[in-house]
Coordinates of C-alpha atoms in Angstrom, one line a residue:
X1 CA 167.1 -37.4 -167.6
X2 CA 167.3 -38.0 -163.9
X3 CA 168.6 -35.4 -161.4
X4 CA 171.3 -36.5 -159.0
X5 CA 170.0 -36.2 -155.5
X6 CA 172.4 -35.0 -153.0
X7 CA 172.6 -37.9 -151.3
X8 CA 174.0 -39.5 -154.4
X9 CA 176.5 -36.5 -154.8
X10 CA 177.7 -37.4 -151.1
X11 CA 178.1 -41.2 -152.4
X12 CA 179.8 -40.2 -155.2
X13 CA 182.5 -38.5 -153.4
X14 CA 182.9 -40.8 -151.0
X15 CA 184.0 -43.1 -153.5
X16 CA 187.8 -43.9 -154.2
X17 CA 188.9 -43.0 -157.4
X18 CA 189.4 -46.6 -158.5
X19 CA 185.8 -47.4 -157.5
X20 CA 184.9 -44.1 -160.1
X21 CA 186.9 -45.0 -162.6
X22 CA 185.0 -48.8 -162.7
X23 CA 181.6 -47.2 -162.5
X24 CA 182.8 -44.1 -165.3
X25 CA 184.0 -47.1 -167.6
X26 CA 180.9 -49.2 -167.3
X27 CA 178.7 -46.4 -168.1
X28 CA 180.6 -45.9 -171.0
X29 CA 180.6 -49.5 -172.3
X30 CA 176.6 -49.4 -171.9
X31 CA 175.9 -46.2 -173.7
X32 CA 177.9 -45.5 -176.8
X33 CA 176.9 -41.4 -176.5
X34 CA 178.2 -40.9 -172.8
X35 CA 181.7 -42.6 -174.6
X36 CA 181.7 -40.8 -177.5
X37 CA 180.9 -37.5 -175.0
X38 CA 183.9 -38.6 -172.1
X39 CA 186.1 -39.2 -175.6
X40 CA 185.2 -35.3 -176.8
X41 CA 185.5 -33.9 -173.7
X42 CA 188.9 -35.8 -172.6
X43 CA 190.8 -37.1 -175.5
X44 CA 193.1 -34.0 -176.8
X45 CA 192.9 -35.1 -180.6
X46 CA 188.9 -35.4 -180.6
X47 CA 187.9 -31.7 -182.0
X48 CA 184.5 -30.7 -183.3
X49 CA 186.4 -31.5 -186.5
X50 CA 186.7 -35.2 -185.5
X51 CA 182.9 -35.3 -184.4
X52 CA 182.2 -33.6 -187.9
X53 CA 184.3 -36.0 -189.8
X54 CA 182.5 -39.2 -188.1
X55 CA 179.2 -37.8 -188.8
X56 CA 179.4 -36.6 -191.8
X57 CA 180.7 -40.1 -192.8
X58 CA 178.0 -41.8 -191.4
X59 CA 175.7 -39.5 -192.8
X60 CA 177.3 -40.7 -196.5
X61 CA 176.6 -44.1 -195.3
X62 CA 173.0 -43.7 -194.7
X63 CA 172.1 -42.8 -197.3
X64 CA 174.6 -44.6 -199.6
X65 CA 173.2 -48.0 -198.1
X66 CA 169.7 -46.8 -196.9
X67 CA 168.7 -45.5 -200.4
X68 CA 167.9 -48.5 -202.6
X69 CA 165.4 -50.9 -203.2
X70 CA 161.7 -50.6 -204.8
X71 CA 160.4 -47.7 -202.7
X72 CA 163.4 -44.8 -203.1
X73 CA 161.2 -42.2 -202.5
X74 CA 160.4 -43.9 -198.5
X75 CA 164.3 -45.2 -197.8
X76 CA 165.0 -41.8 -198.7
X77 CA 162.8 -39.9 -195.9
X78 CA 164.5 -42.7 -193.7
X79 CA 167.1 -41.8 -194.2
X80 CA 167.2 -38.3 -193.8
X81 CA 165.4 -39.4 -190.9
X82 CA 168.5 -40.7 -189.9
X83 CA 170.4 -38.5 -190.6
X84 CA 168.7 -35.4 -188.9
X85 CA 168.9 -37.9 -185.8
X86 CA 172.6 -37.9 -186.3
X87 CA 173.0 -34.6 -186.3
X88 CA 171.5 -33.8 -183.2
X89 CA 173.7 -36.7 -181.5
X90 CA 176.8 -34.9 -182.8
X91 CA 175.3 -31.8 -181.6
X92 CA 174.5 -33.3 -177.9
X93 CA 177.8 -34.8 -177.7
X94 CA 179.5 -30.9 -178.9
X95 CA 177.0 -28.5 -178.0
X96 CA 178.4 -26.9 -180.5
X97 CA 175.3 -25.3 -182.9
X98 CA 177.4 -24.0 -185.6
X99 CA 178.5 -28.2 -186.3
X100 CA 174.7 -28.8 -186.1
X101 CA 174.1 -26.4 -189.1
X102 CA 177.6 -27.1 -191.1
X103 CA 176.2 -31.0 -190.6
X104 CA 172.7 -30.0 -191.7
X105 CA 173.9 -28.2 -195.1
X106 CA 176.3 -31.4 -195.5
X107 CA 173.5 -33.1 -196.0
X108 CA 171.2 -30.9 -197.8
X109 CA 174.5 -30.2 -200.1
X110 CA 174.0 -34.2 -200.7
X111 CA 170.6 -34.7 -201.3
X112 CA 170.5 -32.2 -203.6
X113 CA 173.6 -33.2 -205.4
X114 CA 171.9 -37.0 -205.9
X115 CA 168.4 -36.9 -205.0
X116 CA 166.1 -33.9 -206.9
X117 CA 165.0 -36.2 -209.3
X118 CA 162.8 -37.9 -206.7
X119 CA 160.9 -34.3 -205.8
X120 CA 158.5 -34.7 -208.2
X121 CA 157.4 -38.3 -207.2
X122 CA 153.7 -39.1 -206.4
X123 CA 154.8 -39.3 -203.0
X124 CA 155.6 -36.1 -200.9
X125 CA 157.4 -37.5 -198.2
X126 CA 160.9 -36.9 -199.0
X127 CA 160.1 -33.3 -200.7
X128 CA 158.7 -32.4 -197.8
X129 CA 161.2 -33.4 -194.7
X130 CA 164.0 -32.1 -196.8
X131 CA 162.1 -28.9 -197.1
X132 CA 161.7 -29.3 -193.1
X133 CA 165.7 -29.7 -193.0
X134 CA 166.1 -26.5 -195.1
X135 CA 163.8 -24.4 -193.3
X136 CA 164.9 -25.7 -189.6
X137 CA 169.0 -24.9 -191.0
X138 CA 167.8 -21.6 -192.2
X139 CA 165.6 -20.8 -188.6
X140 CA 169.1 -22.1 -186.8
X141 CA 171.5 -20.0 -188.7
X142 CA 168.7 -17.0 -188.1
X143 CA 168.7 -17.8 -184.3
X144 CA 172.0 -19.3 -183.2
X145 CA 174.9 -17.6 -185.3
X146 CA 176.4 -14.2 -185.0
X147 CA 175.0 -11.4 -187.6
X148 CA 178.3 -11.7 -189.4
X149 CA 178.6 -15.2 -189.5
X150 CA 175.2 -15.5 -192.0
X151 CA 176.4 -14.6 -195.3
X152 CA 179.1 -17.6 -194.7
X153 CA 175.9 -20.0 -195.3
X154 CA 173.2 -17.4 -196.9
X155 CA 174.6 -18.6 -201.0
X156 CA 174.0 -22.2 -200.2
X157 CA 170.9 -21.7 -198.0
X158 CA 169.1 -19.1 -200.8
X159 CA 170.3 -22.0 -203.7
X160 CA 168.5 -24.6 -201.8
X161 CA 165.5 -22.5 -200.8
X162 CA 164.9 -21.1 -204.6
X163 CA 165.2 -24.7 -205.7
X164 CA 162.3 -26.2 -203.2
X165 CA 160.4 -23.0 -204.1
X166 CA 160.7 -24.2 -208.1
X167 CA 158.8 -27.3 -207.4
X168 CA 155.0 -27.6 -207.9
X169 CA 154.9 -29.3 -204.1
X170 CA 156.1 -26.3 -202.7
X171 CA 152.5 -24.6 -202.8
X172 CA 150.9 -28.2 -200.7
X173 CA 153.7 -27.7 -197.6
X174 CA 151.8 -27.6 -194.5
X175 CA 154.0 -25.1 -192.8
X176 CA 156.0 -22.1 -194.2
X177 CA 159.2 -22.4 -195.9
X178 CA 161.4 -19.4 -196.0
X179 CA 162.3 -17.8 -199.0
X180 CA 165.5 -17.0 -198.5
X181 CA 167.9 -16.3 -195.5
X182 CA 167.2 -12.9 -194.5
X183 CA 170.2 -10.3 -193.8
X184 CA 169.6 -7.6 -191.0
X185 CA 170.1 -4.1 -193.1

């Protein structure tokens, strides 16, 4: 992202405020983050809940219409694909990390609700990004969140971190997956 130069800080103010509200409503139509961002950040009734809501729809929606066809074990890495690129746009548009793990465990709360029984196809790639997903929640929740805030999400986190263990891919991960959320004693 681009750095404004002081000489466009010095433009900027010289313009009226009709001229910025034209320019700040163009951006807008041209990028639908920057709207969804100016809506967050000015609109009283969009809350982090709001932004949750939207995104936890869409994140339905993926995978409700990305998971079909003859290859279920590839629209499914997709769309988890999707979806973890979802997440971080609600994050961007927040900056709120706690929504980026509550939206993470949404979907891992999903998958594994609908989807286990395609763990233990030939192909790993699903296994193994929502393995990524689990490990990545459980590193955010470790780095980002107060102490007292972990046992909140250490039940589902453990459950879903047990249940990757149990599978026979597990042991063929390229990278190490936690085995549980660790408390500080």
């Amino acid at each position: 992202m681009p750095v404004p130069s002081a000489d466009f800080k010095r433009a900027l103010k010289q313009l009226s405020e009709k001229e910025k509200e034209a320019l700040l409503l163009r951006a807008a139509r041209r990028d639908a983050e920057l709207y969804d961002t100016l809506c967050f950040e000015l609109l009283p009734d969009v809350d982090a809940a709001t932004v949750y809501e939207q995104a936890s729809d869409q994140i339905h929606e993926l995978f409700a219409v990305g998971a079909t066809g003859r290859l279920l074990n590839r629209s499914l890495t997709k769309a988890l694909s999707k979806t973890v690129k979802e997440v971080a746009r609600a994050r961007r548009i927040t900056k709120d990390k706690r929504l980026e793990i509550d939206l993470n465990l949404y979907a891992l709360r999903h998958i594994f609700e609908n989807y286990t029984g395609q763990f233990e196809s030939p192909y790993a790639g699903f296994f193994t990004a929502t393995a990524r997903l689990a490990a990545r929640t459980t590193q955010l929740v470790q780095k980002n969140l107060h102490e007292d805030l972990w046992l909140e999400y250490k039940a589902d986190l453990d459950d879903f971190l047990t249940q990757l263990h149990a599978r026979s891919k597990s042991r063929s991960l390229k990278f190490e997956l936690p085995r549980e959320l660790e408390l500080p004693d």
